[in-house]
Short mmCIF file of C-alpha atoms in Angstrom, two decimals:
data_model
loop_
_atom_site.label_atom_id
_atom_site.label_comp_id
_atom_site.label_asym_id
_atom_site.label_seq_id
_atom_site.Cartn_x
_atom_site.Cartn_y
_atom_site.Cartn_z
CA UNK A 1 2.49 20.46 1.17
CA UNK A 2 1.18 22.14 4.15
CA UNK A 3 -2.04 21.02 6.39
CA UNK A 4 -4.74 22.67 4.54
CA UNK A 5 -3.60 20.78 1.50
CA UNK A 6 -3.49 17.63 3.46
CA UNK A 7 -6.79 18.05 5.11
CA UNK A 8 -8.14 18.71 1.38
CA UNK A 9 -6.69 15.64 0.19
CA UNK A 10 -7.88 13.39 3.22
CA UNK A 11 -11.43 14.72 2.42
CA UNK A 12 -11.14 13.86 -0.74
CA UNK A 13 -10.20 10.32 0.15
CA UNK A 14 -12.84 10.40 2.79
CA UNK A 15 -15.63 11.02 -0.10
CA UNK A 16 -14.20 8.30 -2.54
CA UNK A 17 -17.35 5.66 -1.83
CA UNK A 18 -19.65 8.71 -3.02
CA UNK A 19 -18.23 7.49 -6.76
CA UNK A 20 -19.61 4.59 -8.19
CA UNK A 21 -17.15 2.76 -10.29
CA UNK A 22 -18.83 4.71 -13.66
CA UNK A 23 -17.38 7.87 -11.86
CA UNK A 24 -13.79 6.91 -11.19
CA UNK A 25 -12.86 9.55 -13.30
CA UNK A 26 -14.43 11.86 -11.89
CA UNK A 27 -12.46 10.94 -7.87
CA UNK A 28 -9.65 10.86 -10.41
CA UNK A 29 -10.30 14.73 -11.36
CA UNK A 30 -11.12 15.63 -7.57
CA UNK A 31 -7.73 14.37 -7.07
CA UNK A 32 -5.93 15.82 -9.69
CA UNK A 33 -7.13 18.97 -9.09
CA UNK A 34 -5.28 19.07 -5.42
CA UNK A 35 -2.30 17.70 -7.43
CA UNK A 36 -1.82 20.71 -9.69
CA UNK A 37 -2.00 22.96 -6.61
CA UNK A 38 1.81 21.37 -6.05
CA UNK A 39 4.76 21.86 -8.25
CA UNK A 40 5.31 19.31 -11.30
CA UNK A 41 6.58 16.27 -10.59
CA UNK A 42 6.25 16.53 -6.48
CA UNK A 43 6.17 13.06 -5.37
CA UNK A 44 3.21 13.43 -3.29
CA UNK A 45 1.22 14.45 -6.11
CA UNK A 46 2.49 11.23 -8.04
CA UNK A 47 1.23 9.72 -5.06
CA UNK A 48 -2.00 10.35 -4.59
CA UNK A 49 -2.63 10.67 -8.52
CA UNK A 50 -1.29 6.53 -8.25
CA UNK A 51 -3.40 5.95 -5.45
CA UNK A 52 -6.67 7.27 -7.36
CA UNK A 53 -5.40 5.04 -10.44
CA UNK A 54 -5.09 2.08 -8.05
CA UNK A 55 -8.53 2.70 -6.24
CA UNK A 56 -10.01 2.90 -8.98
CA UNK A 57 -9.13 -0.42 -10.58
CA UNK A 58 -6.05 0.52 -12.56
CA UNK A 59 -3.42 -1.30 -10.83
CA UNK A 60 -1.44 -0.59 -14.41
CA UNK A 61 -1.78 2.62 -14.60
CA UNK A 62 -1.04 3.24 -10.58
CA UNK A 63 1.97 0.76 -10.66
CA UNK A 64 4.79 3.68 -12.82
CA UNK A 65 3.38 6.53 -10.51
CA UNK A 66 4.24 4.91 -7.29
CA UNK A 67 7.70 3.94 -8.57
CA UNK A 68 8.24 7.71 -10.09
CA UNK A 69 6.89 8.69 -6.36
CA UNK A 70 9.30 6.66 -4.92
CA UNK A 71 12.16 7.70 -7.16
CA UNK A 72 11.35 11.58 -6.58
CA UNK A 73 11.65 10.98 -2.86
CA UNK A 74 8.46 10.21 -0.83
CA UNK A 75 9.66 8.45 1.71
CA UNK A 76 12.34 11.22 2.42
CA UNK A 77 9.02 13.98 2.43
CA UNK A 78 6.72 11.68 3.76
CA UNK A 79 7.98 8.38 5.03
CA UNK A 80 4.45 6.69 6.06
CA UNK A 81 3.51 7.56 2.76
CA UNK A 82 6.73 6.46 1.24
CA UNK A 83 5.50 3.35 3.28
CA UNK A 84 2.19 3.11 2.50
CA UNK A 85 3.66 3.53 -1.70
CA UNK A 86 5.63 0.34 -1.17
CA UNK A 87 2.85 -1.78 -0.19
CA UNK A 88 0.39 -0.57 -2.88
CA UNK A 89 3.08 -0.71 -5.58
CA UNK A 90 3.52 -4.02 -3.95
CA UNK A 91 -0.26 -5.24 -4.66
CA UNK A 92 -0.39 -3.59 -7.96
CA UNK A 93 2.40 -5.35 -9.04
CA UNK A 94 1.21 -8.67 -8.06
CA UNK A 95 -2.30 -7.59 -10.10
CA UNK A 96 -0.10 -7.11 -13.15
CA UNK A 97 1.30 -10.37 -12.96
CA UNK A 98 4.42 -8.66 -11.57
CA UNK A 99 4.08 -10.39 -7.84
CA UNK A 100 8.09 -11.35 -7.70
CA UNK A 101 9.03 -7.46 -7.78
CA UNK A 102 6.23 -7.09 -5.30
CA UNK A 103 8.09 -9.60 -3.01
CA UNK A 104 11.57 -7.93 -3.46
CA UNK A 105 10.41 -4.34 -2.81
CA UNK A 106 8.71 -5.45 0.26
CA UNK A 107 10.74 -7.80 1.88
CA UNK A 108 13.19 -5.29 3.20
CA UNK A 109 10.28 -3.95 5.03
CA UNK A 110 9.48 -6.51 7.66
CA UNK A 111 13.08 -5.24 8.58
CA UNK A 112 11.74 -1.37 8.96
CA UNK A 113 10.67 0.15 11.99
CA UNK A 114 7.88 -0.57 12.92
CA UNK A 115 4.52 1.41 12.87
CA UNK A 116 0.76 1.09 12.19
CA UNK A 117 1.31 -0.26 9.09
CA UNK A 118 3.12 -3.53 9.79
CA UNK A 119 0.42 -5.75 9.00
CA UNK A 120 -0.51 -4.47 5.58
CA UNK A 121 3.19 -4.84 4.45
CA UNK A 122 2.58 -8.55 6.22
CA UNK A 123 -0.70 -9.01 4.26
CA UNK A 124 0.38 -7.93 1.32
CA UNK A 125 3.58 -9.61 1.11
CA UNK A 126 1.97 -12.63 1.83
CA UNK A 127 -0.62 -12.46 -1.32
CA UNK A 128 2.62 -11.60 -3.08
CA UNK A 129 4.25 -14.93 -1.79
CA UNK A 130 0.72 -17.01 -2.68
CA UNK A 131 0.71 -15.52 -6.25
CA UNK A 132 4.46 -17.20 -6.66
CA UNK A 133 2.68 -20.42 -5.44
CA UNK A 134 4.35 -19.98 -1.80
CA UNK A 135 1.51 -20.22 0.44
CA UNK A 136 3.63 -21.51 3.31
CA UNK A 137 5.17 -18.53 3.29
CA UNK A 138 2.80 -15.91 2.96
CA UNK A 139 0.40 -18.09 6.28
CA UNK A 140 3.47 -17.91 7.90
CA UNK A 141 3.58 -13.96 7.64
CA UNK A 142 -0.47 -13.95 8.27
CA UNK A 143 -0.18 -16.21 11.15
CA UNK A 144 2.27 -13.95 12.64
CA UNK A 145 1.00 -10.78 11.95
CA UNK A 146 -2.55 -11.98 13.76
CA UNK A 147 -0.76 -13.78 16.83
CA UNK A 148 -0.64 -10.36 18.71
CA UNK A 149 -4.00 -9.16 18.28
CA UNK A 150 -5.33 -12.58 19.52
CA UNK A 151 -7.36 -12.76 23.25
CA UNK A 152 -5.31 -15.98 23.58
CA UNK A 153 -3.30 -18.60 21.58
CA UNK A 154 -0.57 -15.46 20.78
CA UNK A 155 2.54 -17.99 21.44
CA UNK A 156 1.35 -21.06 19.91
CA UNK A 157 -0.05 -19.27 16.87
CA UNK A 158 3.64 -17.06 16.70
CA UNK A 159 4.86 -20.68 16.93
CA UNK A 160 3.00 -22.15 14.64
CA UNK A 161 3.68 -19.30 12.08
CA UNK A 162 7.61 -19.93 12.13
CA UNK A 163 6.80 -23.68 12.11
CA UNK A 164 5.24 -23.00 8.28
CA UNK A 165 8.70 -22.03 6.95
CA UNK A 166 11.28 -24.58 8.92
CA UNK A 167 9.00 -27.66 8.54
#
């Protein structure tokens, strides 16, 4: 990968709402096309070709191409994409029915360091944890992810969050 390749790709993604759902295949293509520009198998390609899938309503089809992303060694080339892979093959899991493995793959990452994408792994976890019927759980994580960003309230809502799970 180098930046022209990465500025392609993030103009690509910047142009997704220009195709209506009839033309997901045709993002798809966009984004293919910048895929075959790397060598087979690179795991950013698998990325962003799992991405498109996923955008595009095809949490199925998205859900194998994070994992082979992940497997081929994102987060070593990229790890805020590597990031960013966990919490979408998180969601996509949990819209295959699959929310369990979404819990286990992201759990580890509340433990990560942090960076801007904290709350999403928080978020997403948390629909993970409501799909297994644990809705404590996940408010707990919501709760606390908000609690920071508040004007006011930030300690009793952080409070209130870790209440949730030792009540």
């Amino acid at each position: 990968m180098n930046q022209d390749w990465d500025d392609r790709v993030t103009a690509a993604w910047a142009s997704f709402d220009d195709y209506p759902q009839e033309r997901a295949a045709e993002f798809r293509a966009v984004i293919d096309a910048l895929v075959d520009e790397l060598p087979e198998g690179s795991p950013l390609g698998l990325f962003e070709q799992a991405c498109s899938w996923d955008s595009t309503g095809h949490s199925d089809r998205a859900a194998p191409l994070y994992r082979e992303a992940l497997a081929r060694g994102l987060s070593d080339v990229s790890g805020y994409r590597g990031r960013r892979a966990k919490i979408q093959l998180s969601s996509s899991l949990r819209n295959i029915g699959r929310a369990q493995e979404g819990v286990e793959l992201l759990t580890p990452e509340l433990n990560a360091p942090s960076d801007e994408l904290d709350d999403a792994v928080r978020a997403t976890l948390a629909l993970c944890l409501s799909s297994l019927g644990r809705d404590r759980e996940g408010l707990s994580l919501v709760l606390g992810a908000l609690a920071p960003h508040l004007p006011r309230y930030q300690r009793s809502m952080a409070a209130y969050a870790r209440a949730l799970v030792t009540d």
